[in-house]
Each structure stands twice: as structure tokens, then as C-alpha cells.
């Protein structure tokens, strides 16, 4: 009984300062609100969007924003508000999955490299240096040129050029954590390598990985929109934000709304996740803050 | 195989026109019209004016004013004599005898005759490996100068498309004495019979042409029967599009082709008039006519009827940068015949649905059709990643959905697309062709091109016979009848559905008067003059 009370108190002591630190960081709060709004929009897209995002109605083309079409219509007469709302699903899926692909691969390779060192480390480090030597987006363009444009291939491409960042980060943390007494102790009592890596080392690198992921989520949104803008991303007629902007480019003088609304959404979403990333670094990094 | 681009006729580049060939008896050039200058843009530095040693379109535009070919393509796209007065074809279709025009002189003073033609064509065969018409001339067995005004061309095999090549700027006739005087280095020393002569060649900057005051043999279609009115033509070398526009704005350039994005601005600008011209080719929606299910002509016909071409031209091109096409040979190309419109399947949703129902493609609860054996019917359209093709595909998808067909779109980068289509990975195919000759049939619809440029994999023995007949019939009238039948058959069998012909826009300074256009929209300059 007493031990349970003590444990709960200990947990409260650990948790409360964290929440307080979150509340004391306005950028983080703003970021969480923006990011939360993006997630809600994606989750409830069918309820929010008034129209089918791919239904063409030529008689309604290039209508300015109005009560009937909140964000106006595009060159095919599709309701832009519905397209932008449905586009948030693609954005969230793209960001989440590409970060997941990059993080899974990168963390695994970083752990292995940092733990085993020697020739394994050498091999993985040289490999990640080779990948880092390519400009990321060019690398993604090359991958998509081979695989063909689709959302899944875009996720793979962004994941493939995202993993070296994770691998390098994790490898560094593992190198320092590997010297700690508790790791030595775990090895001494005969724990398997996988157990040492996953139970004793991995928890130490979770915070920086989360921070990096938030930053990379924003990067993936931007890169995905950029690739869709040049026709290498999500195939038509899906309402990807960058692709919507690409079609609006021809009408920028006569129908500004096609470019402006998805552009604002991309900027807001990326700002949101970047603020979350920065804020989390302030909150989670023990070397910073109080 | 790369995209094949055919050459523009020399006359469009080199001459001037009026819509109705009005024979006027005006004696000489009215003094008030002569003078002034027109400045064009050269998008690249013209490497050489030696017409046998280049395939650079900028060079050919420039030497097109200086050299003249034996024949030209008239406003209605038929071939007429330019330096030749007439010609006759032998009964075996292997020899063409040209009767040459008398009283023509080169600008170096030497006379034009059959020897000059023979000299020119023999030089082409000897040094012309870079020339785009070199392949055609490999089919020449011999060239004979029978007398001063009789020239005979003997071919190894009968080939009707040779007339097309003979009317390009690349087939212009050289002055033998000028070539000898220049020691065969005529890259900067062009001497021909054309309405203009070379005045100055400043490499990388400007090429200046000056009016040939002795010119008096323009094609019959012109009102002006003498030398051109415009004193000087200048080609300024400006490769960068933004700089070209700045030069147009500043009045340093008088003629410039416009990109779609600049069209609105220059249409509203009173200093320029916008001229339409049509590309030699069209964009079509093809079916993989070799594999099921689209080896069935009835299915191709049903889906062709679901295609609303005017909606495509309206939505994608704002009714400006394209014109609806009815027939396999584009309106800009010889062989087009408006009577063929009667055989167009046409946009008809009810007939499209009825056709699909009849073939057993029944609609399910969601309105989408399944194949006769009950599988979902999801044909895949292959096209390039270009914006235009993407937009057209989006519309086609919606138009097919209206008849219950769930079209899938697969956009591939150009190289991958060309590699994928001969392997028959596609069900439908959206792309264009560009070829200024009715013989485009043998490239894009013949059996022996199935592994290369025939991307709809269509092979029909009946059409094949017509294609062969069209290639070897040198009589223009008979030949066009053959292509009428070939087009009618293609339109009924529907291996592809022509969608639209691209329209290009050129801004021209309003100071240039009496500039008129041919049927294909090409600009004809010989009657034009500059308002001072």
C-alpha cells in the first residue's frame, strides 16, 4: 500500500513538471493546436467536406470563393474546399508513414551500428554517407522515376532518403549509452544483445528520435507537395495539396484561390509540426530548460 | 524510338501570302510599300547556312528565305511548282521529270538551270548526312539534266513522300558557281534564288537578310508579282524566353511565338496582333487494339462515343490553344478532308451505354460496369506526366465514368511511356503525333511498326494495302483518294480517336501589314509591308 502511494507520488513528480513545461512553452502549444487541427481535419474529412473532391462539374469551373464553394472551384469545377479537406488525409498519411519507414529503418541500423561497432558500424556508416551525399529530393525523384508515381512509392522514396538522419542520431546516442554501467551490468549478467539494445539502450534515444520525427514530418509534407507539384507525387485526380497548386499555377492571375488555399494549408501544417518539434526539444531535452 | 518531328514547308518560312490568289496586273512594286525591317528571334545560334550540313530548324528558317526548292505547298496543302513550272511522273512511278522555270537567276548573277539542280542534289547525297532529307535522297538512283530546263529524278523505289521533302527549305537549289567560289564552304556564304539574300552574319548575335530587288518569280498565289516589300529581315539570337519577351516589349523584336501563360497579356496589348497556327499533328486517344478486350472494334467504338472532345478543348485549352480534330490526318496536313466528318463516331452517351450493354458490360449497384465474365472493368490509360496530358486524362476519367467505366490513369515519364507501350502494358494510350505528311499512317498505324511507333498495336490487312498504295502513288489526286479511304476505315474501326490539334500563337507587331495566313495557319510574307 505504502509502496503504491510512493510510486504514484513519484510518477506525479515526474509527470507534473513535464506538463508544466509544455504549458510554459507557447510555441509548443500553438504547434499542438495546429497539428491537432490537421489530424482532426484528416479524421473527419468525409463529414467536413461538402462535395466529392474528384467530381467534375464543368459548368461550375473557376468560380471564386462563395457560400456555395467556400474556397471557390478549380479548372474542372471541383469544389476546392472539399479537395483541400480531403487532401489533409493524404498529407497526414504521407507524413506519418514516411516518417515511420525512415525511423524504423534508421533506428534499427543506428542501434546495430552503435552497438556492434567495428566492421558493421563501418559498413552502415559508409552506406549512410553515400545516401547523404545525394541531394534528398533528387534521390526521391530518381526512386519515383523507377517505381512510378503513386502515394505508396512517394512514401517509400521519402522514407529511403530519410533514414540516414535517424541512423546517425541513434548511432551517436548508442555509442555514449553503451559505455554506461547499467549496460555493462546487463551484459555482465548475460543478457542477449537484442535485449540490451531494446530494453536498456533504446529508451535513451526515444526523445531525440521523437524530436527528429516531428521535424521530418514537416519536411515530408513539403517534399511530397513539391514532388506532386512537378507531377511525380500522388497521381491525378487525387486532391494532393502540391498537385492542386500545380494546376492553379496557370490561373494565378485569374483564379488566385486555387493556389492560395492549398498553399496556406501546406504552410500552416508545416509550421505546426515544426513548432511541435522545436517545443518538444525544449521540453524533452534535459540539457535545456530548468 | 524518339518522337518523330516532320519539317515545316519551306514556303511558310520563306514566303508571303494572301488568302485568295488574286492575279493583279499592277506594274512593279508600289514605291510606298518598299522599305522597313522586321526582326525575328533566333532561339538558338544558327550553326551554319549550309543547307546540306544541318538539321537545325533555326538555320532552315533563315536559309528558307535565301534558297528556293523546286516545288512548294500551296494554301490548300497541294504541291505546286516554284522553281519547277510543272512535272510529270513516269508510268512505273519511279521517275519524275521536272520542267524548270526560265529566266531565274541566282543572286550572284549566274543562271538557274537543270545543271544547278543536278549539282545541288548530288552535293546533298555526297555531304548531306546531317540533313533531315538525306534518308529520302538515298532512294535516288540518278539525277539527270536532260537539257537547260528539263531535270529528271530517278528513284530506286516509288516513294510519294519525296514531294514533301522536295518542298522543304533543305531541298533548296544552290548556285554552283557560288559554291565553287566559296570553295564549298557555304556556311556563311549562302547564294540562292530566293526573295532575300544574306547581308551580314554576326555569330551569336544577329543575321541580317536584305531584299533581293531582282526577284520576280514568286508563287502564283501572291498578289505581289515582284520583289518583296520589306527591305531587311533580322534574326536576333536570344535563347532565353524571358529575354525574348523583354525584347518584344521593348520593340526590339517584331515576331515571337507565345507560351500559354503569356497569351492573355499580349492579346490585350494593342501593339501586337495574335496569329494562330496549327501544329502538323494531333493528340489522340488510342486503344491497345491487339489484346483483349480492346481487340474488339465494337468496344473501341462504344468508348470512343463516350469521349467529349469539345469539353477537353474548352477545359484544358480554354478554346484557344487547341482545335477539335475529327480525323486521323490533322486539318493542317495534306489529305485532310472535311467530308470525313460524316464518318466520325461522335460524342453520344446513350449510344456508348447501349454499345457497352450489348457487349455484356453490365452496370452494378454503384453504376460501374463489370466485364462480361463478372470482373470489375477497370481499363488503364497510359500517358505522360505532362500537365496537359494529366488534365485530359482527368476529364476522360470523368467522361468514361458517365457511361459507367472506371478508367484508371497511369502517368509515366516520357521515356518510360515510350518503352512501355510497345510491350502492350496499356489498355488505352494518350499521346500525340507530329508528322507533316499523310504517310503518317505507315508510322503510326501500320503492322510493321507495331514494335515501335504504332503504339495502338493495330494491324489490319485492308488498311495495310491502302498504306502501301498511298506510299507508292505519285499522282496527288489519286493519292488523296487513297488516304480518304484509309481515314474512313480507321475512323470506323476506331483503333484511335483523334482528340485535338494543338494551336500555337504568335504575337506580331501591328506595324506589319497585309500579312496573311494559309489554311494550316502558316504565315505568308511576300505581300507584307511595314507601315513606317
mmCIF file of N, CA and C in Angstrom, chain B residues 412-525:
data_model
loop_
_atom_site.group_PDB
_atom_site.id
_atom_site.type_symbol
_atom_site.label_atom_id
_atom_site.label_comp_id
_atom_site.label_asym_id
_atom_site.label_seq_id
_atom_site.Cartn_x
_atom_site.Cartn_y
_atom_site.Cartn_z
ATOM 1 N N UNK B 412 3.358 8.168 -66.871
ATOM 2 C CA UNK B 412 4.759 7.765 -66.868
ATOM 3 C C UNK B 412 5.593 8.868 -67.496
ATOM 4 N N UNK B 413 6.804 8.976 -67.014
ATOM 5 C CA UNK B 413 7.764 9.923 -67.595
ATOM 6 C C UNK B 413 7.976 9.492 -69.054
ATOM 7 N N UNK B 414 8.211 10.476 -69.951
ATOM 8 C CA UNK B 414 8.151 10.230 -71.405
ATOM 9 C C UNK B 414 8.926 8.991 -71.866
ATOM 10 N N UNK B 415 10.138 8.832 -71.381
ATOM 11 C CA UNK B 415 10.948 7.693 -71.823
ATOM 12 C C UNK B 415 10.319 6.367 -71.422
ATOM 13 N N UNK B 416 9.850 6.309 -70.169
ATOM 14 C CA UNK B 416 9.230 5.085 -69.663
ATOM 15 C C UNK B 416 7.951 4.776 -70.427
ATOM 16 N N UNK B 417 7.224 5.824 -70.810
ATOM 17 C CA UNK B 417 5.965 5.640 -71.545
ATOM 18 C C UNK B 417 6.244 5.013 -72.907
ATOM 19 N N UNK B 418 7.244 5.556 -73.600
ATOM 20 C CA UNK B 418 7.559 5.035 -74.929
ATOM 21 C C UNK B 418 8.067 3.599 -74.837
ATOM 22 N N UNK B 419 8.730 3.277 -73.726
ATOM 23 C CA UNK B 419 9.233 1.915 -73.556
ATOM 24 C C UNK B 419 8.096 0.950 -73.212
ATOM 25 N N UNK B 420 7.081 1.460 -72.501
ATOM 26 C CA UNK B 420 6.014 0.576 -72.007
ATOM 27 C C UNK B 420 5.012 0.214 -73.083
ATOM 28 N N UNK B 421 4.714 1.167 -73.997
ATOM 29 C CA UNK B 421 3.599 0.926 -74.905
ATOM 30 C C UNK B 421 3.825 -0.173 -75.946
ATOM 31 N N UNK B 422 5.033 -0.324 -76.528
ATOM 32 C CA UNK B 422 5.157 -1.440 -77.477
ATOM 33 C C UNK B 422 4.985 -2.794 -76.791
ATOM 34 N N UNK B 423 5.217 -2.838 -75.482
ATOM 35 C CA UNK B 423 5.090 -4.098 -74.755
ATOM 36 C C UNK B 423 3.648 -4.394 -74.376
ATOM 37 N N UNK B 424 2.743 -3.494 -74.783
ATOM 38 C CA UNK B 424 1.320 -3.733 -74.579
ATOM 39 C C UNK B 424 0.961 -3.869 -73.103
ATOM 40 N N UNK B 425 1.492 -2.961 -72.284
ATOM 41 C CA UNK B 425 1.099 -2.979 -70.876
ATOM 42 C C UNK B 425 -0.175 -2.171 -70.676
ATOM 43 N N UNK B 426 -0.526 -1.371 -71.682
ATOM 44 C CA UNK B 426 -1.620 -0.422 -71.532
ATOM 45 C C UNK B 426 -2.916 -0.972 -72.125
ATOM 46 N N UNK B 427 -4.043 -0.419 -71.682
ATOM 47 C CA UNK B 427 -5.322 -0.668 -72.339
ATOM 48 C C UNK B 427 -5.642 0.491 -73.272
ATOM 49 N N UNK B 428 -5.423 1.701 -72.724
ATOM 50 C CA UNK B 428 -5.614 2.894 -73.540
ATOM 51 C C UNK B 428 -4.342 3.723 -73.484
ATOM 52 N N UNK B 429 -4.214 4.619 -74.438
ATOM 53 C CA UNK B 429 -2.968 5.346 -74.585
ATOM 54 C C UNK B 429 -3.278 6.746 -75.085
ATOM 55 N N UNK B 430 -2.744 7.731 -74.380
ATOM 56 C CA UNK B 430 -2.998 9.118 -74.773
ATOM 57 C C UNK B 430 -1.679 9.766 -75.153
ATOM 58 N N UNK B 431 -1.558 10.187 -76.401
ATOM 59 C CA UNK B 431 -0.341 10.872 -76.814
ATOM 60 C C UNK B 431 -0.589 11.551 -78.149
ATOM 61 N N UNK B 432 0.421 12.182 -78.683
ATOM 62 C CA UNK B 432 0.236 12.877 -79.941
ATOM 63 C C UNK B 432 1.193 12.379 -81.005
ATOM 64 N N UNK B 433 0.950 12.776 -82.238
ATOM 65 C CA UNK B 433 1.942 12.552 -83.292
ATOM 66 C C UNK B 433 2.211 13.876 -83.978
ATOM 67 N N UNK B 434 3.355 13.967 -84.622
ATOM 68 C CA UNK B 434 3.739 15.181 -85.312
ATOM 69 C C UNK B 434 4.432 14.764 -86.591
ATOM 70 N N UNK B 435 3.795 15.006 -87.729
ATOM 71 C CA UNK B 435 4.327 14.496 -88.997
ATOM 72 C C UNK B 435 3.580 15.160 -90.133
ATOM 73 N N UNK B 436 4.246 15.987 -90.926
ATOM 74 C CA UNK B 436 3.537 16.754 -91.941
ATOM 75 C C UNK B 436 3.442 15.997 -93.263
ATOM 76 N N UNK B 437 2.797 14.834 -93.244
ATOM 77 C CA UNK B 437 2.680 14.027 -94.462
ATOM 78 C C UNK B 437 1.580 13.012 -94.204
ATOM 79 N N UNK B 438 0.687 12.776 -95.180
ATOM 80 C CA UNK B 438 -0.352 11.765 -94.938
ATOM 81 C C UNK B 438 0.239 10.374 -94.705
ATOM 82 N N UNK B 439 1.499 10.187 -95.119
ATOM 83 C CA UNK B 439 2.145 8.898 -94.887
ATOM 84 C C UNK B 439 2.392 8.628 -93.398
ATOM 85 N N UNK B 440 1.928 9.523 -92.527
ATOM 86 C CA UNK B 440 1.986 9.239 -91.085
ATOM 87 C C UNK B 440 1.340 7.888 -90.779
ATOM 88 N N UNK B 441 0.421 7.452 -91.627
ATOM 89 C CA UNK B 441 -0.203 6.136 -91.453
ATOM 90 C C UNK B 441 0.826 5.019 -91.338
ATOM 91 N N UNK B 442 1.862 5.081 -92.199
ATOM 92 C CA UNK B 442 2.809 3.969 -92.190
ATOM 93 C C UNK B 442 3.667 3.987 -90.930
ATOM 94 N N UNK B 443 3.737 5.138 -90.248
ATOM 95 C CA UNK B 443 4.492 5.184 -88.994
ATOM 96 C C UNK B 443 3.642 4.787 -87.804
ATOM 97 N N UNK B 444 2.377 5.252 -87.790
ATOM 98 C CA UNK B 444 1.616 5.153 -86.542
ATOM 99 C C UNK B 444 0.502 4.105 -86.569
ATOM 100 N N UNK B 445 0.200 3.538 -87.754
ATOM 101 C CA UNK B 445 -0.900 2.574 -87.802
ATOM 102 C C UNK B 445 -0.595 1.346 -88.654
ATOM 103 N N UNK B 446 0.670 1.161 -89.054
ATOM 104 C CA UNK B 446 0.940 0.019 -89.925
ATOM 105 C C UNK B 446 1.460 -1.176 -89.124
ATOM 106 N N UNK B 447 1.247 -2.381 -89.701
ATOM 107 C CA UNK B 447 1.587 -3.626 -88.996
ATOM 108 C C UNK B 447 3.078 -3.704 -88.664
ATOM 109 N N UNK B 448 3.952 -3.285 -89.617
ATOM 110 C CA UNK B 448 5.385 -3.496 -89.355
ATOM 111 C C UNK B 448 5.971 -2.456 -88.398
ATOM 112 N N UNK B 449 5.153 -1.537 -87.889
ATOM 113 C CA UNK B 449 5.641 -0.593 -86.871
ATOM 114 C C UNK B 449 5.095 -0.933 -85.487
ATOM 115 N N UNK B 450 4.513 -2.115 -85.356
ATOM 116 C CA UNK B 450 3.866 -2.453 -84.091
ATOM 117 C C UNK B 450 4.854 -2.463 -82.927
ATOM 118 N N UNK B 451 6.074 -2.893 -83.184
ATOM 119 C CA UNK B 451 7.038 -2.933 -82.080
ATOM 120 C C UNK B 451 7.655 -1.565 -81.810
ATOM 121 N N UNK B 452 7.368 -0.583 -82.657
ATOM 122 C CA UNK B 452 7.985 0.725 -82.423
ATOM 123 C C UNK B 452 6.954 1.850 -82.350
ATOM 124 N N UNK B 453 6.705 2.530 -83.461
ATOM 125 C CA UNK B 453 5.909 3.762 -83.347
ATOM 126 C C UNK B 453 4.397 3.542 -83.431
ATOM 127 N N UNK B 454 3.934 2.352 -83.786
ATOM 128 C CA UNK B 454 2.498 2.051 -83.775
ATOM 129 C C UNK B 454 2.117 1.633 -82.357
ATOM 130 N N UNK B 455 1.748 2.605 -81.547
ATOM 131 C CA UNK B 455 1.565 2.348 -80.113
ATOM 132 C C UNK B 455 0.175 1.874 -79.767
ATOM 133 N N UNK B 456 -0.706 1.785 -80.781
ATOM 134 C CA UNK B 456 -2.013 1.180 -80.525
ATOM 135 C C UNK B 456 -2.019 -0.268 -81.012
ATOM 136 N N UNK B 457 -0.876 -0.728 -81.527
ATOM 137 C CA UNK B 457 -0.672 -2.120 -81.914
ATOM 138 C C UNK B 457 -1.754 -2.611 -82.864
ATOM 139 N N UNK B 458 -2.185 -1.704 -83.736
ATOM 140 C CA UNK B 458 -3.272 -2.027 -84.648
ATOM 141 C C UNK B 458 -2.693 -2.564 -85.945
ATOM 142 N N UNK B 459 -3.273 -3.638 -86.443
ATOM 143 C CA UNK B 459 -2.809 -4.218 -87.698
ATOM 144 C C UNK B 459 -4.022 -4.735 -88.459
ATOM 145 N N UNK B 460 -4.260 -4.136 -89.634
ATOM 146 C CA UNK B 460 -5.427 -4.505 -90.416
ATOM 147 C C UNK B 460 -4.977 -4.632 -91.879
ATOM 148 N N UNK B 461 -5.077 -5.829 -92.465
ATOM 149 C CA UNK B 461 -4.579 -6.043 -93.833
ATOM 150 C C UNK B 461 -5.193 -5.081 -94.845
ATOM 151 N N UNK B 462 -6.456 -4.749 -94.629
ATOM 152 C CA UNK B 462 -7.119 -3.844 -95.563
ATOM 153 C C UNK B 462 -6.479 -2.448 -95.514
ATOM 154 N N UNK B 463 -6.244 -1.973 -94.287
ATOM 155 C CA UNK B 463 -5.599 -0.674 -94.126
ATOM 156 C C UNK B 463 -4.161 -0.738 -94.639
ATOM 157 N N UNK B 464 -3.513 -1.872 -94.378
ATOM 158 C CA UNK B 464 -2.121 -2.056 -94.789
ATOM 159 C C UNK B 464 -1.983 -1.880 -96.314
ATOM 160 N N UNK B 465 -2.936 -2.423 -97.063
ATOM 161 C CA UNK B 465 -2.905 -2.302 -98.523
ATOM 162 C C UNK B 465 -3.048 -0.837 -98.939
ATOM 163 N N UNK B 466 -3.926 -0.116 -98.255
ATOM 164 C CA UNK B 466 -4.110 1.311 -98.567
ATOM 165 C C UNK B 466 -2.842 2.100 -98.244
ATOM 166 N N UNK B 467 -2.214 1.765 -97.113
ATOM 167 C CA UNK B 467 -0.993 2.473 -96.718
ATOM 168 C C UNK B 467 0.082 2.281 -97.782
ATOM 169 N N UNK B 468 0.222 1.038 -98.274
ATOM 170 C CA UNK B 468 1.240 0.755 -99.281
ATOM 171 C C UNK B 468 0.909 1.503 -100.582
ATOM 172 N N UNK B 469 -0.367 1.509 -100.940
ATOM 173 C CA UNK B 469 -0.774 2.200 -102.166
ATOM 174 C C UNK B 469 -0.487 3.695 -102.052
ATOM 175 N N UNK B 470 -0.763 4.267 -100.874
ATOM 176 C CA UNK B 470 -0.540 5.696 -100.673
ATOM 177 C C UNK B 470 0.920 6.073 -100.742
ATOM 178 N N UNK B 471 1.777 5.179 -100.278
ATOM 179 C CA UNK B 471 3.224 5.458 -100.308
ATOM 180 C C UNK B 471 3.771 5.493 -101.718
ATOM 181 N N UNK B 472 3.191 4.680 -102.605
ATOM 182 C CA UNK B 472 3.808 4.500 -103.922
ATOM 183 C C UNK B 472 3.050 5.213 -105.042
ATOM 184 N N UNK B 473 1.924 5.855 -104.730
ATOM 185 C CA UNK B 473 1.166 6.569 -105.768
ATOM 186 C C UNK B 473 1.650 8.012 -105.832
ATOM 187 N N UNK B 474 2.285 8.386 -106.950
ATOM 188 C CA UNK B 474 2.855 9.730 -107.046
ATOM 189 C C UNK B 474 1.892 10.766 -107.613
ATOM 190 N N UNK B 475 0.740 10.311 -108.111
ATOM 191 C CA UNK B 475 -0.255 11.270 -108.599
ATOM 192 C C UNK B 475 -1.026 11.819 -107.405
ATOM 193 N N UNK B 476 -0.983 13.140 -107.220
ATOM 194 C CA UNK B 476 -1.553 13.736 -105.991
ATOM 195 C C UNK B 476 -3.036 13.437 -105.821
ATOM 196 N N UNK B 477 -3.801 13.572 -106.929
ATOM 197 C CA UNK B 477 -5.243 13.367 -106.841
ATOM 198 C C UNK B 477 -5.591 11.944 -106.425
ATOM 199 N N UNK B 478 -4.986 10.967 -107.127
ATOM 200 C CA UNK B 478 -5.245 9.557 -106.804
ATOM 201 C C UNK B 478 -4.799 9.246 -105.379
ATOM 202 N N UNK B 479 -3.652 9.844 -105.002
ATOM 203 C CA UNK B 479 -3.097 9.550 -103.688
ATOM 204 C C UNK B 479 -4.045 10.018 -102.583
ATOM 205 N N UNK B 480 -4.629 11.205 -102.746
ATOM 206 C CA UNK B 480 -5.520 11.725 -101.711
ATOM 207 C C UNK B 480 -6.790 10.888 -101.603
ATOM 208 N N UNK B 481 -7.229 10.295 -102.718
ATOM 209 C CA UNK B 481 -8.395 9.396 -102.642
ATOM 210 C C UNK B 481 -8.069 8.177 -101.773
ATOM 211 N N UNK B 482 -6.845 7.669 -101.944
ATOM 212 C CA UNK B 482 -6.427 6.513 -101.132
ATOM 213 C C UNK B 482 -6.467 6.873 -99.646
ATOM 214 N N UNK B 483 -5.964 8.070 -99.322
ATOM 215 C CA UNK B 483 -5.936 8.448 -97.903
ATOM 216 C C UNK B 483 -7.332 8.766 -97.365
ATOM 217 N N UNK B 484 -8.227 9.174 -98.249
ATOM 218 C CA UNK B 484 -9.619 9.336 -97.815
ATOM 219 C C UNK B 484 -10.152 7.988 -97.331
ATOM 220 N N UNK B 485 -9.932 6.944 -98.143
ATOM 221 C CA UNK B 485 -10.406 5.604 -97.768
ATOM 222 C C UNK B 485 -9.713 5.098 -96.502
ATOM 223 N N UNK B 486 -8.408 5.371 -96.407
ATOM 224 C CA UNK B 486 -7.663 4.904 -95.237
ATOM 225 C C UNK B 486 -8.208 5.561 -93.966
ATOM 226 N N UNK B 487 -8.536 6.850 -94.071
ATOM 227 C CA UNK B 487 -9.055 7.549 -92.887
ATOM 228 C C UNK B 487 -10.447 7.064 -92.529
ATOM 229 N N UNK B 488 -11.273 6.862 -93.546
ATOM 230 C CA UNK B 488 -12.630 6.393 -93.300
ATOM 231 C C UNK B 488 -12.593 5.047 -92.563
ATOM 232 N N UNK B 489 -11.727 4.154 -93.064
ATOM 233 C CA UNK B 489 -11.608 2.836 -92.441
ATOM 234 C C UNK B 489 -11.136 2.956 -90.996
ATOM 235 N N UNK B 490 -10.131 3.809 -90.773
ATOM 236 C CA UNK B 490 -9.598 3.983 -89.419
ATOM 237 C C UNK B 490 -10.669 4.552 -88.482
ATOM 238 N N UNK B 491 -11.464 5.480 -89.001
ATOM 239 C CA UNK B 491 -12.489 6.097 -88.147
ATOM 240 C C UNK B 491 -13.574 5.097 -87.779
ATOM 241 N N UNK B 492 -13.862 4.176 -88.692
ATOM 242 C CA UNK B 492 -14.885 3.171 -88.386
ATOM 243 C C UNK B 492 -14.359 2.102 -87.433
ATOM 244 N N UNK B 493 -13.098 1.701 -87.663
ATOM 245 C CA UNK B 493 -12.504 0.656 -86.836
ATOM 246 C C UNK B 493 -12.062 1.189 -85.462
ATOM 247 N N UNK B 494 -11.825 2.485 -85.392
ATOM 248 C CA UNK B 494 -11.513 3.189 -84.144
ATOM 249 C C UNK B 494 -10.358 2.623 -83.323
ATOM 250 N N UNK B 495 -9.195 2.335 -83.951
ATOM 251 C CA UNK B 495 -8.037 1.997 -83.108
ATOM 252 C C UNK B 495 -7.577 3.207 -82.324
ATOM 253 N N UNK B 496 -7.769 4.416 -82.928
ATOM 254 C CA UNK B 496 -7.619 5.618 -82.131
ATOM 255 C C UNK B 496 -8.622 6.679 -82.500
ATOM 256 N N UNK B 497 -8.841 7.509 -81.508
ATOM 257 C CA UNK B 497 -9.811 8.575 -81.639
ATOM 258 C C UNK B 497 -9.041 9.895 -81.613
ATOM 259 N N UNK B 498 -9.001 10.628 -82.754
ATOM 260 C CA UNK B 498 -8.309 11.920 -82.732
ATOM 261 C C UNK B 498 -9.040 12.864 -81.777
ATOM 262 N N UNK B 499 -8.290 13.603 -80.952
ATOM 263 C CA UNK B 499 -8.939 14.493 -79.977
ATOM 264 C C UNK B 499 -8.845 15.955 -80.405
ATOM 265 N N UNK B 500 -7.614 16.428 -80.560
ATOM 266 C CA UNK B 500 -7.478 17.841 -80.897
ATOM 267 C C UNK B 500 -6.151 18.088 -81.603
ATOM 268 N N UNK B 501 -6.101 19.218 -82.287
ATOM 269 C CA UNK B 501 -4.888 19.659 -82.944
ATOM 270 C C UNK B 501 -4.357 20.850 -82.152
ATOM 271 N N UNK B 502 -3.105 20.817 -81.707
ATOM 272 C CA UNK B 502 -2.590 21.944 -80.936
ATOM 273 C C UNK B 502 -2.515 23.205 -81.799
ATOM 274 N N UNK B 503 -2.814 24.341 -81.190
ATOM 275 C CA UNK B 503 -2.744 25.628 -81.879
ATOM 276 C C UNK B 503 -1.626 26.426 -81.233
ATOM 277 N N UNK B 504 -0.719 26.962 -82.042
ATOM 278 C CA UNK B 504 0.299 27.818 -81.428
ATOM 279 C C UNK B 504 0.004 29.268 -81.783
ATOM 280 N N UNK B 505 0.454 30.145 -80.906
ATOM 281 C CA UNK B 505 0.126 31.566 -81.026
ATOM 282 C C UNK B 505 1.394 32.372 -81.235
ATOM 283 N N UNK B 506 1.322 33.295 -82.165
ATOM 284 C CA UNK B 506 2.464 34.160 -82.441
ATOM 285 C C UNK B 506 2.019 35.614 -82.316
ATOM 286 N N UNK B 507 2.776 36.387 -81.564
ATOM 287 C CA UNK B 507 2.493 37.821 -81.468
ATOM 288 C C UNK B 507 3.299 38.536 -82.548
ATOM 289 N N UNK B 508 2.630 39.375 -83.340
ATOM 290 C CA UNK B 508 3.316 40.096 -84.404
ATOM 291 C C UNK B 508 2.972 41.586 -84.301
ATOM 292 N N UNK B 509 3.981 42.399 -84.386
ATOM 293 C CA UNK B 509 3.817 43.846 -84.298
ATOM 294 C C UNK B 509 2.813 44.327 -85.356
ATOM 295 N N UNK B 510 1.859 45.183 -84.928
ATOM 296 C CA UNK B 510 0.808 45.631 -85.855
ATOM 297 C C UNK B 510 1.332 46.503 -86.991
ATOM 298 N N UNK B 511 2.597 46.937 -86.899
ATOM 299 C CA UNK B 511 3.140 47.740 -87.999
ATOM 300 C C UNK B 511 3.273 46.903 -89.276
ATOM 301 N N UNK B 512 3.267 45.571 -89.123
ATOM 302 C CA UNK B 512 3.389 44.704 -90.296
ATOM 303 C C UNK B 512 2.001 44.489 -90.904
ATOM 304 N N UNK B 513 1.821 44.945 -92.127
ATOM 305 C CA UNK B 513 0.514 44.952 -92.784
ATOM 306 C C UNK B 513 0.411 43.843 -93.818
ATOM 307 N N UNK B 514 -0.840 43.478 -94.136
ATOM 308 C CA UNK B 514 -1.123 42.523 -95.215
ATOM 309 C C UNK B 514 -0.416 41.186 -95.039
ATOM 310 N N UNK B 515 -0.235 40.816 -93.811
ATOM 311 C CA UNK B 515 0.349 39.519 -93.521
ATOM 312 C C UNK B 515 -0.813 38.553 -93.404
ATOM 313 N N UNK B 516 -0.834 37.527 -94.227
ATOM 314 C CA UNK B 516 -1.986 36.629 -94.207
ATOM 315 C C UNK B 516 -1.577 35.200 -93.958
ATOM 316 N N UNK B 517 -2.589 34.372 -93.769
ATOM 317 C CA UNK B 517 -2.302 33.010 -93.330
ATOM 318 C C UNK B 517 -2.923 31.968 -94.241
ATOM 319 N N UNK B 518 -2.257 30.837 -94.340
ATOM 320 C CA UNK B 518 -2.795 29.709 -95.093
ATOM 321 C C UNK B 518 -3.767 28.911 -94.251
ATOM 322 N N UNK B 519 -4.275 27.831 -94.848
ATOM 323 C CA UNK B 519 -5.254 27.006 -94.149
ATOM 324 C C UNK B 519 -4.715 26.419 -92.856
ATOM 325 N N UNK B 520 -3.456 26.031 -92.885
ATOM 326 C CA UNK B 520 -2.864 25.453 -91.692
ATOM 327 C C UNK B 520 -2.382 26.537 -90.733
ATOM 328 N N UNK B 521 -2.659 27.795 -91.065
ATOM 329 C CA UNK B 521 -2.284 28.880 -90.178
ATOM 330 C C UNK B 521 -0.886 29.394 -90.406
ATOM 331 N N UNK B 522 -0.143 28.795 -91.350
ATOM 332 C CA UNK B 522 1.219 29.245 -91.625
ATOM 333 C C UNK B 522 1.220 30.671 -92.145
ATOM 334 N N UNK B 523 2.267 31.431 -91.787
ATOM 335 C CA UNK B 523 2.323 32.838 -92.186
ATOM 336 C C UNK B 523 2.989 32.980 -93.541
ATOM 337 N N UNK B 524 2.405 33.786 -94.396
ATOM 338 C CA UNK B 524 2.924 34.011 -95.744
ATOM 339 C C UNK B 524 3.275 35.486 -95.857
ATOM 340 N N UNK B 525 4.520 35.785 -96.211
ATOM 341 C CA UNK B 525 5.069 37.132 -96.038
ATOM 342 C C UNK B 525 5.225 37.937 -97.319
#
